[in-house]
CSV table of N, CA, C and O in Angstrom, one decimal:
chain,number,residue,atom,x,y,z
F,171,GLN,N,1.7,-7.9,-10.6
F,171,GLN,CA,2.2,-6.6,-10.9
F,171,GLN,C,1.4,-6.1,-12.1
F,171,GLN,O,1.0,-6.8,-13.0
F,172,VAL,N,1.3,-4.7,-12.2
F,172,VAL,CA,0.7,-4.1,-13.3
F,172,VAL,C,1.7,-3.0,-13.9
F,172,VAL,O,2.3,-2.3,-13.1
F,173,GLN,N,1.8,-3.0,-15.2
F,173,GLN,CA,2.7,-2.0,-15.8
F,173,GLN,C,1.8,-1.1,-16.6
F,173,GLN,O,0.8,-1.5,-17.3
F,174,LEU,N,2.1,0.2,-16.5
F,174,LEU,CA,1.3,1.2,-17.2
F,174,LEU,C,2.2,2.1,-18.1
F,174,LEU,O,3.3,2.5,-17.6
F,175,VAL,N,1.8,2.3,-19.3
F,175,VAL,CA,2.6,3.1,-20.2
F,175,VAL,C,1.6,4.2,-20.8
F,175,VAL,O,0.7,3.9,-21.5
F,176,GLU,N,2.0,5.5,-20.6
F,176,GLU,CA,1.2,6.6,-21.1
F,176,GLU,C,1.7,7.1,-22.4
F,176,GLU,O,2.9,6.9,-22.7
F,177,SER,N,0.8,7.7,-23.1
F,177,SER,CA,1.2,8.4,-24.4
F,177,SER,C,0.2,9.5,-24.6
F,177,SER,O,-0.8,9.6,-24.0
F,178,GLY,N,0.6,10.5,-25.5
F,178,GLY,CA,-0.3,11.5,-25.9
F,178,GLY,C,0.0,12.9,-25.4
F,178,GLY,O,-0.8,13.8,-25.7
F,179,GLY,N,1.0,13.1,-24.5
F,179,GLY,CA,1.2,14.4,-24.0
F,179,GLY,C,1.9,15.3,-25.1
F,179,GLY,O,2.2,14.8,-26.2
F,180,GLY,N,2.1,16.5,-24.8
F,180,GLY,CA,2.7,17.4,-25.7
F,180,GLY,C,2.4,18.9,-25.4
F,180,GLY,O,1.9,19.2,-24.3
F,181,LEU,N,2.8,19.7,-26.4
F,181,LEU,CA,2.6,21.2,-26.3
F,181,LEU,C,1.3,21.5,-27.0
F,181,LEU,O,1.1,21.1,-28.2
F,182,VAL,N,0.4,22.3,-26.4
F,182,VAL,CA,-0.8,22.7,-27.0
F,182,VAL,C,-1.1,24.1,-26.6
F,182,VAL,O,-0.7,24.6,-25.5
F,183,GLN,N,-1.8,24.9,-27.5
F,183,GLN,CA,-2.1,26.3,-27.2
F,183,GLN,C,-3.3,26.3,-26.3
F,183,GLN,O,-4.2,25.4,-26.3
F,184,PRO,N,-3.5,27.4,-25.5
F,184,PRO,CA,-4.7,27.5,-24.7
F,184,PRO,C,-5.9,27.4,-25.6
F,184,PRO,O,-6.0,27.9,-26.7
F,185,GLY,N,-6.9,26.7,-25.0
F,185,GLY,CA,-8.1,26.4,-25.7
F,185,GLY,C,-8.1,25.2,-26.6
F,185,GLY,O,-9.1,24.7,-27.1
F,186,GLY,N,-6.9,24.6,-26.7
F,186,GLY,CA,-6.8,23.4,-27.5
F,186,GLY,C,-7.1,22.1,-26.8
F,186,GLY,O,-7.6,22.1,-25.7
F,187,SER,N,-6.9,21.0,-27.5
F,187,SER,CA,-7.3,19.7,-26.9
F,187,SER,C,-6.1,18.7,-27.0
F,187,SER,O,-5.3,18.8,-27.9
F,188,LEU,N,-6.1,17.8,-26.1
F,188,LEU,CA,-5.2,16.6,-26.1
F,188,LEU,C,-5.9,15.4,-25.6
F,188,LEU,O,-6.9,15.5,-24.8
F,189,ARG,N,-5.5,14.3,-26.1
F,189,ARG,CA,-6.0,13.0,-25.6
F,189,ARG,C,-4.8,12.2,-25.1
F,189,ARG,O,-3.9,11.9,-25.9
F,190,LEU,N,-4.9,11.8,-23.8
F,190,LEU,CA,-3.9,11.0,-23.2
F,190,LEU,C,-4.4,9.5,-23.2
F,190,LEU,O,-5.6,9.3,-23.0
F,191,SER,N,-3.5,8.6,-23.4
F,191,SER,CA,-3.9,7.2,-23.4
F,191,SER,C,-2.9,6.5,-22.5
F,191,SER,O,-1.7,6.8,-22.3
F,192,CYS,N,-3.4,5.4,-21.9
F,192,CYS,CA,-2.5,4.6,-21.0
F,192,CYS,C,-2.9,3.1,-21.2
F,192,CYS,O,-4.0,2.7,-21.2
F,193,ALA,N,-1.8,2.3,-21.5
F,193,ALA,CA,-2.0,0.9,-21.7
F,193,ALA,C,-1.5,0.1,-20.5
F,193,ALA,O,-0.4,0.3,-20.1
F,194,ALA,N,-2.4,-0.8,-20.1
F,194,ALA,CA,-2.0,-1.6,-18.9
F,194,ALA,C,-1.7,-3.0,-19.3
F,194,ALA,O,-2.3,-3.5,-20.3
F,195,SER,N,-0.7,-3.6,-18.6
F,195,SER,CA,-0.4,-5.0,-18.9
F,195,SER,C,0.0,-5.6,-17.6
F,195,SER,O,0.2,-5.0,-16.6
F,196,GLY,N,0.1,-6.9,-17.6
F,196,GLY,CA,0.4,-7.7,-16.4
F,196,GLY,C,-0.8,-8.2,-15.7
F,196,GLY,O,-1.7,-8.8,-16.4
F,197,SER,N,-0.9,-8.0,-14.4
F,197,SER,CA,-2.1,-8.6,-13.7
F,197,SER,C,-3.3,-7.8,-13.8
F,197,SER,O,-3.8,-7.2,-12.9
F,198,ILE,N,-3.8,-7.7,-15.1
F,198,ILE,CA,-5.0,-6.9,-15.4
F,198,ILE,C,-6.2,-7.2,-14.5
F,198,ILE,O,-7.0,-6.3,-14.1
F,199,SER,N,-6.4,-8.5,-14.3
F,199,SER,CA,-7.6,-8.9,-13.6
F,199,SER,C,-7.7,-8.4,-12.1
F,199,SER,O,-8.7,-8.4,-11.5
F,200,SER,N,-6.5,-8.0,-11.6
F,200,SER,CA,-6.5,-7.5,-10.2
F,200,SER,C,-7.0,-6.0,-10.1
F,200,SER,O,-7.2,-5.5,-9.0
F,201,ILE,N,-7.1,-5.3,-11.2
F,201,ILE,CA,-7.4,-3.9,-11.2
F,201,ILE,C,-8.9,-3.7,-10.9
F,201,ILE,O,-9.7,-4.3,-11.5
F,202,TYR,N,-9.1,-2.7,-10.0
F,202,TYR,CA,-10.5,-2.4,-9.7
F,202,TYR,C,-10.8,-0.9,-10.0
F,202,TYR,O,-12.0,-0.5,-10.0
F,203,ALA,N,-9.8,-0.1,-10.3
F,203,ALA,CA,-10.0,1.3,-10.7
F,203,ALA,C,-8.8,1.8,-11.4
F,203,ALA,O,-7.7,1.3,-11.2
F,204,MET,N,-9.1,2.7,-12.3
F,204,MET,CA,-8.0,3.4,-13.0
F,204,MET,C,-8.2,4.9,-13.0
F,204,MET,O,-9.4,5.3,-12.8
F,205,GLY,N,-7.2,5.7,-13.3
F,205,GLY,CA,-7.4,7.1,-13.2
F,205,GLY,C,-6.2,7.8,-13.7
F,205,GLY,O,-5.2,7.3,-14.2
F,206,TRP,N,-6.3,9.2,-13.7
F,206,TRP,CA,-5.3,10.1,-14.1
F,206,TRP,C,-5.1,11.1,-13.0
F,206,TRP,O,-6.0,11.6,-12.4
F,207,TYR,N,-3.8,11.3,-12.7
F,207,TYR,CA,-3.4,12.3,-11.8
F,207,TYR,C,-2.4,13.2,-12.5
F,207,TYR,O,-1.9,12.9,-13.5
F,208,ARG,N,-2.1,14.4,-11.9
F,208,ARG,CA,-1.2,15.3,-12.4
F,208,ARG,C,-0.4,16.0,-11.3
F,208,ARG,O,-0.8,16.1,-10.2
F,209,GLN,N,0.8,16.4,-11.7
F,209,GLN,CA,1.7,17.1,-10.8
F,209,GLN,C,2.4,18.3,-11.5
F,209,GLN,O,3.1,18.0,-12.5
F,210,ALA,N,2.1,19.5,-11.1
F,210,ALA,CA,2.7,20.7,-11.6
F,210,ALA,C,3.9,21.0,-10.8
F,210,ALA,O,4.1,20.6,-9.7
F,211,PRO,N,4.9,21.7,-11.4
F,211,PRO,CA,6.1,22.1,-10.7
F,211,PRO,C,5.8,22.7,-9.4
F,211,PRO,O,5.0,23.7,-9.3
F,212,GLY,N,6.4,22.2,-8.3
F,212,GLY,CA,6.3,22.8,-7.0
F,212,GLY,C,5.0,22.5,-6.3
F,212,GLY,O,4.7,23.0,-5.2
F,213,LYS,N,4.2,21.6,-6.9
F,213,LYS,CA,2.9,21.3,-6.3
F,213,LYS,C,2.8,19.8,-6.1
F,213,LYS,O,3.5,19.0,-6.6
F,214,GLN,N,1.8,19.4,-5.2
F,214,GLN,CA,1.6,18.0,-4.9
F,214,GLN,C,0.8,17.4,-6.1
F,214,GLN,O,0.1,18.0,-6.8
F,215,ARG,N,1.0,16.1,-6.2
F,215,ARG,CA,0.2,15.3,-7.2
F,215,ARG,C,-1.3,15.4,-6.8
F,215,ARG,O,-1.6,15.2,-5.7
F,216,GLU,N,-2.1,15.6,-7.8
F,216,GLU,CA,-3.5,15.7,-7.6
F,216,GLU,C,-4.3,14.9,-8.5
F,216,GLU,O,-3.9,14.6,-9.6
F,217,LEU,N,-5.5,14.5,-8.1
F,217,LEU,CA,-6.4,13.7,-8.9
F,217,LEU,C,-7.0,14.6,-10.0
F,217,LEU,O,-7.3,15.7,-9.8
F,218,VAL,N,-7.0,14.0,-11.2
F,218,VAL,CA,-7.7,14.6,-12.3
F,218,VAL,C,-9.1,13.9,-12.5
F,218,VAL,O,-10.1,14.5,-12.6
F,219,ALA,N,-9.0,12.6,-12.7
F,219,ALA,CA,-10.2,11.8,-12.9
F,219,ALA,C,-10.0,10.3,-12.6
F,219,ALA,O,-8.9,9.9,-12.8
F,220,THR,N,-11.0,9.7,-12.2
F,220,THR,CA,-10.9,8.2,-12.0
F,220,THR,C,-12.1,7.5,-12.6
F,220,THR,O,-13.2,8.1,-12.7
F,221,ILE,N,-12.0,6.2,-12.9
F,221,ILE,CA,-13.0,5.4,-13.4
F,221,ILE,C,-12.9,4.0,-12.8
F,221,ILE,O,-11.9,3.3,-13.2
F,222,PRO,N,-13.7,3.6,-11.9
F,222,PRO,CA,-13.6,2.2,-11.4
F,222,PRO,C,-14.2,1.2,-12.3
F,222,PRO,O,-14.8,1.6,-13.4
F,223,ASN,N,-14.1,0.0,-12.0
F,223,ASN,CA,-14.7,-1.1,-12.9
F,223,ASN,C,-16.2,-0.9,-13.1
F,223,ASN,O,-16.7,-1.3,-14.1
F,224,SER,N,-16.9,-0.2,-12.1
F,224,SER,CA,-18.3,0.0,-12.2
F,224,SER,C,-18.6,1.0,-13.3
F,224,SER,O,-19.7,1.1,-13.8
F,225,GLY,N,-17.6,1.8,-13.7
F,225,GLY,CA,-17.8,2.8,-14.8
F,225,GLY,C,-18.2,4.2,-14.3
F,225,GLY,O,-18.4,5.1,-15.1
F,226,ASN,N,-18.4,4.3,-12.9
F,226,ASN,CA,-18.8,5.6,-12.4
F,226,ASN,C,-17.6,6.6,-12.3
F,226,ASN,O,-16.7,6.4,-11.6
F,227,THR,N,-17.6,7.6,-13.1
F,227,THR,CA,-16.5,8.5,-13.2
F,227,THR,C,-16.5,9.5,-12.1
F,227,THR,O,-17.6,9.9,-11.6
F,228,ASN,N,-15.3,10.0,-11.8
F,228,ASN,CA,-15.2,11.1,-10.8
F,228,ASN,C,-14.1,12.1,-11.4
F,228,ASN,O,-13.1,11.6,-11.9
F,229,TYR,N,-14.4,13.4,-11.3
F,229,TYR,CA,-13.5,14.4,-11.8
F,229,TYR,C,-13.2,15.4,-10.7
F,229,TYR,O,-14.0,15.8,-9.9
F,230,ALA,N,-12.0,16.0,-10.8
F,230,ALA,CA,-11.6,17.1,-10.0
F,230,ALA,C,-12.5,18.3,-10.5
F,230,ALA,O,-12.8,18.4,-11.7
F,231,ASP,N,-12.9,19.2,-9.6
F,231,ASP,CA,-13.7,20.3,-9.9
F,231,ASP,C,-13.0,21.2,-11.0
F,231,ASP,O,-13.7,21.7,-11.9
F,232,SER,N,-11.7,21.2,-11.0
F,232,SER,CA,-11.0,22.1,-11.9
F,232,SER,C,-11.1,21.6,-13.4
F,232,SER,O,-10.8,22.4,-14.3
F,233,VAL,N,-11.4,20.3,-13.6
F,233,VAL,CA,-11.5,19.8,-15.0
F,233,VAL,C,-12.9,19.4,-15.4
F,233,VAL,O,-13.1,19.0,-16.6
F,234,LYS,N,-13.9,19.5,-14.5
F,234,LYS,CA,-15.2,19.1,-14.8
F,234,LYS,C,-15.7,19.9,-16.0
F,234,LYS,O,-15.6,21.1,-16.1
F,235,GLY,N,-16.4,19.1,-17.0
F,235,GLY,CA,-16.9,19.8,-18.1
F,235,GLY,C,-15.9,20.0,-19.3
F,235,GLY,O,-16.2,20.3,-20.4
F,236,ARG,N,-14.6,19.8,-18.9
F,236,ARG,CA,-13.5,19.9,-19.9
F,236,ARG,C,-12.8,18.6,-20.2
F,236,ARG,O,-12.2,18.5,-21.3
F,237,CYS,N,-12.9,17.7,-19.3
F,237,CYS,CA,-12.2,16.4,-19.5
F,237,CYS,C,-13.2,15.2,-19.4
F,237,CYS,O,-14.2,15.3,-18.7
F,238,THR,N,-12.8,14.2,-20.2
F,238,THR,CA,-13.6,12.9,-20.1
F,238,THR,C,-12.7,11.8,-20.0
F,238,THR,O,-11.8,11.6,-20.9
F,239,ILE,N,-12.9,10.9,-19.0
F,239,ILE,CA,-12.1,9.7,-18.8
F,239,ILE,C,-12.9,8.5,-19.3
F,239,ILE,O,-14.2,8.5,-19.2
F,240,SER,N,-12.2,7.6,-20.0
F,240,SER,CA,-12.9,6.4,-20.5
F,240,SER,C,-12.0,5.2,-20.4
F,240,SER,O,-10.8,5.4,-20.4
F,241,ARG,N,-12.6,4.0,-20.4
F,241,ARG,CA,-11.8,2.8,-20.4
F,241,ARG,C,-12.3,1.9,-21.5
F,241,ARG,O,-13.4,1.9,-21.9
F,242,ASP,N,-11.3,1.2,-22.1
F,242,ASP,CA,-11.6,0.2,-23.1
F,242,ASP,C,-11.1,-1.1,-22.5
F,242,ASP,O,-9.9,-1.4,-22.5
F,243,ASN,N,-12.0,-1.9,-21.9
F,243,ASN,CA,-11.5,-3.1,-21.1
F,243,ASN,C,-11.0,-4.2,-22.1
F,243,ASN,O,-10.2,-5.0,-21.7
F,244,ALA,N,-11.5,-4.2,-23.3
F,244,ALA,CA,-11.0,-5.1,-24.3
F,244,ALA,C,-9.5,-4.9,-24.6
F,244,ALA,O,-8.8,-5.8,-24.9
F,245,LYS,N,-9.1,-3.6,-24.6
F,245,LYS,CA,-7.8,-3.3,-25.0
F,245,LYS,C,-6.9,-2.9,-23.7
F,245,LYS,O,-5.7,-2.6,-23.9
F,246,ASN,N,-7.5,-3.0,-22.6
F,246,ASN,CA,-6.8,-2.7,-21.3
F,246,ASN,C,-6.2,-1.3,-21.3
F,246,ASN,O,-5.0,-1.1,-21.0
F,247,THR,N,-7.0,-0.3,-21.8
F,247,THR,CA,-6.5,1.1,-21.8
F,247,THR,C,-7.5,2.0,-21.1
F,247,THR,O,-8.7,1.7,-20.9
F,248,VAL,N,-6.9,3.1,-20.7
F,248,VAL,CA,-7.7,4.2,-20.1
F,248,VAL,C,-7.3,5.5,-20.8
F,248,VAL,O,-6.1,5.7,-21.0
F,249,SER,N,-8.2,6.3,-21.1
F,249,SER,CA,-7.9,7.5,-21.9
F,249,SER,C,-8.5,8.7,-21.2
F,249,SER,O,-9.4,8.6,-20.4
F,250,LEU,N,-7.9,9.9,-21.4
F,250,LEU,CA,-8.3,11.1,-20.9
F,250,LEU,C,-8.4,12.1,-22.0
F,250,LEU,O,-7.3,12.5,-22.6
F,251,GLN,N,-9.6,12.5,-22.4
F,251,GLN,CA,-9.8,13.5,-23.4
F,251,GLN,C,-9.9,14.9,-22.7
F,251,GLN,O,-10.7,15.1,-21.9
F,252,MET,N,-9.0,15.8,-23.1
F,252,MET,CA,-8.9,17.1,-22.4
F,252,MET,C,-9.2,18.2,-23.5
F,252,MET,O,-8.5,18.3,-24.5
F,253,ASN,N,-10.2,19.0,-23.2
F,253,ASN,CA,-10.6,20.1,-24.1
F,253,ASN,C,-10.5,21.4,-23.4
F,253,ASN,O,-10.4,21.5,-22.2
F,254,SER,N,-10.5,22.5,-24.1
F,254,SER,CA,-10.5,23.8,-23.6
F,254,SER,C,-9.3,24.0,-22.6
F,254,SER,O,-9.5,24.4,-21.5
F,255,LEU,N,-8.2,23.5,-23.0
F,255,LEU,CA,-7.0,23.5,-22.1
F,255,LEU,C,-6.6,24.9,-21.7
F,255,LEU,O,-6.7,25.8,-22.5
F,256,LYS,N,-6.1,25.0,-20.4
F,256,LYS,CA,-5.7,26.3,-19.9
F,256,LYS,C,-4.2,26.1,-19.4
F,256,LYS,O,-3.7,25.0,-19.2
F,257,PRO,N,-3.5,27.2,-19.3
F,257,PRO,CA,-2.1,27.2,-18.9
F,257,PRO,C,-2.0,26.5,-17.6
F,257,PRO,O,-1.0,25.8,-17.3
F,258,GLU,N,-3.0,26.6,-16.7
F,258,GLU,CA,-2.9,25.9,-15.4
F,258,GLU,C,-3.1,24.4,-15.4
F,258,GLU,O,-2.9,23.7,-14.4
F,259,ASP,N,-3.4,23.9,-16.6
F,259,ASP,CA,-3.4,22.5,-16.8
F,259,ASP,C,-2.0,21.9,-17.1
F,259,ASP,O,-1.8,20.7,-17.1
F,260,THR,N,-1.0,22.8,-17.2
F,260,THR,CA,0.3,22.3,-17.5
F,260,THR,C,0.8,21.5,-16.3
F,260,THR,O,0.8,21.9,-15.1
F,261,ALA,N,1.3,20.3,-16.6
F,261,ALA,CA,1.7,19.4,-15.5
F,261,ALA,C,2.2,18.1,-16.2
F,261,ALA,O,2.0,17.8,-17.4
F,262,VAL,N,2.8,17.2,-15.3
F,262,VAL,CA,3.1,15.9,-15.7
F,262,VAL,C,1.9,15.0,-15.4
F,262,VAL,O,1.4,15.1,-14.2
F,263,TYR,N,1.3,14.3,-16.3
F,263,TYR,CA,0.1,13.5,-16.1
F,263,TYR,C,0.5,12.1,-15.9
F,263,TYR,O,1.3,11.5,-16.7
F,264,TYR,N,0.0,11.5,-14.8
F,264,TYR,CA,0.3,10.1,-14.5
F,264,TYR,C,-0.9,9.2,-14.6
F,264,TYR,O,-2.0,9.6,-14.1
F,265,CYS,N,-0.7,8.1,-15.2
F,265,CYS,CA,-1.8,7.1,-15.2
F,265,CYS,C,-1.7,6.3,-13.9
F,265,CYS,O,-0.6,6.0,-13.5
F,266,ASN,N,-2.8,5.9,-13.4
F,266,ASN,CA,-2.8,5.2,-12.1
F,266,ASN,C,-3.8,4.0,-12.3
F,266,ASN,O,-4.8,4.1,-12.9
F,267,ALA,N,-3.4,2.9,-11.6
F,267,ALA,CA,-4.3,1.7,-11.5
F,267,ALA,C,-4.2,1.2,-10.1
F,267,ALA,O,-3.2,1.1,-9.5
F,268,ASP,N,-5.4,1.0,-9.5
F,268,ASP,CA,-5.5,0.4,-8.2
F,268,ASP,C,-5.9,-1.1,-8.3
F,268,ASP,O,-6.9,-1.4,-9.0
F,269,GLY,N,-5.2,-1.9,-7.7
F,269,GLY,CA,-5.5,-3.4,-7.8
F,269,GLY,C,-5.3,-4.1,-6.5
F,269,GLY,O,-4.9,-3.4,-5.5
F,270,ILE,N,-5.6,-5.3,-6.4
F,270,ILE,CA,-5.5,-6.1,-5.2
F,270,ILE,C,-4.4,-7.1,-5.5
F,270,ILE,O,-4.4,-7.9,-6.4
F,271,ARG,N,-3.4,-7.1,-4.6
F,271,ARG,CA,-2.3,-8.0,-4.6
F,271,ARG,C,-2.1,-8.6,-3.3
F,271,ARG,O,-1.8,-7.9,-2.3
F,272,TRP,N,-2.2,-10.0,-3.2
F,272,TRP,CA,-2.1,-10.7,-1.9
F,272,TRP,C,-3.1,-10.1,-0.9
F,272,TRP,O,-2.8,-10.0,0.3
F,273,GLY,N,-4.3,-9.8,-1.4
F,273,GLY,CA,-5.3,-9.3,-0.4
F,273,GLY,C,-5.2,-7.8,0.0
F,273,GLY,O,-6.0,-7.3,0.8
F,274,ILE,N,-4.2,-7.1,-0.6
F,274,ILE,CA,-3.9,-5.7,-0.2
F,274,ILE,C,-4.1,-4.8,-1.4
F,274,ILE,O,-3.7,-5.2,-2.5
F,275,SER,N,-4.7,-3.7,-1.2
F,275,SER,CA,-4.8,-2.7,-2.3
F,275,SER,C,-3.5,-2.1,-2.6
F,275,SER,O,-2.8,-1.6,-1.7
F,276,VAL,N,-3.1,-2.1,-3.9
F,276,VAL,CA,-1.8,-1.6,-4.3
F,276,VAL,C,-2.1,-0.6,-5.4
F,276,VAL,O,-2.9,-0.8,-6.3
F,277,SER,N,-1.4,0.5,-5.4
F,277,SER,CA,-1.4,1.5,-6.5
F,277,SER,C,-0.2,1.4,-7.4
F,277,SER,O,0.9,1.3,-7.0
F,278,TYR,N,-0.5,1.4,-8.7
F,278,TYR,CA,0.5,1.3,-9.7
F,278,TYR,C,0.5,2.6,-10.5
F,278,TYR,O,-0.6,3.2,-10.7
F,279,TRP,N,1.7,3.0,-11.0
F,279,TRP,CA,1.8,4.3,-11.6
F,279,TRP,C,2.6,4.2,-12.9
F,279,TRP,O,3.5,3.4,-13.0
F,280,GLY,N,2.2,5.0,-13.9
F,280,GLY,CA,3.0,5.1,-15.1
F,280,GLY,C,4.2,6.0,-14.9
F,280,GLY,O,4.3,6.6,-13.8
F,281,GLN,N,4.9,6.2,-16.0
F,281,GLN,CA,6.1,7.0,-15.9
F,281,GLN,C,5.8,8.5,-16.0
F,281,GLN,O,6.6,9.4,-15.7
F,282,GLY,N,4.6,8.8,-16.5
F,282,GLY,CA,4.2,10.2,-16.6
F,282,GLY,C,4.4,10.7,-18.0
F,282,GLY,O,5.3,10.3,-18.7
F,283,THR,N,3.5,11.6,-18.4
F,283,THR,CA,3.7,12.3,-19.7
F,283,THR,C,3.4,13.8,-19.5
F,283,THR,O,2.5,14.2,-18.9
F,284,GLN,N,4.3,14.6,-20.1
F,284,GLN,CA,4.2,16.0,-20.0
F,284,GLN,C,3.2,16.7,-20.8
F,284,GLN,O,3.1,16.4,-22.0
F,285,VAL,N,2.4,17.5,-20.2
F,285,VAL,CA,1.4,18.3,-20.9
F,285,VAL,C,1.7,19.8,-20.7
F,285,VAL,O,1.8,20.2,-19.5
F,286,THR,N,2.0,20.5,-21.7
F,286,THR,CA,2.3,21.9,-21.6
F,286,THR,C,1.3,22.7,-22.4
F,286,THR,O,1.1,22.5,-23.6
F,287,VAL,N,0.6,23.7,-21.7
F,287,VAL,CA,-0.4,24.5,-22.4
F,287,VAL,C,0.2,25.9,-22.4
F,287,VAL,O,0.3,26.6,-21.4
F,288,SER,N,0.5,26.4,-23.6
F,288,SER,CA,1.2,27.7,-23.7
F,288,SER,C,1.1,28.2,-25.1
F,288,SER,O,1.0,27.4,-26.1
F,289,SER,N,1.0,29.5,-25.2
F,289,SER,CA,0.9,30.1,-26.5
F,289,SER,C,2.3,30.5,-27.0
F,289,SER,O,2.5,31.0,-28.1
């Protein structure tokens, strides 16, 4: 099992920045990718950014150039630096980890952290 705990959400004005962090614990060695997803009210959960063990990052088109995902393997954390935030970035942001458990790929999720972009 993998446990994920997010931090860093909050209220920010349009054009501002936030940094989200996620700490992983448990079966860390089983993880092969980590990422961030978000879900706005009335919408489906969507990918924001992912970073596999290889380090090759992937971003949603809506955040490219504004967000940077990074991992600190020594601390078992994944972070999302968000700049030039827009009201449409308002959502609950979830940390995700994909790992292998008993030979099967399993997705783990954090509890979510609210990001609100508003003046």
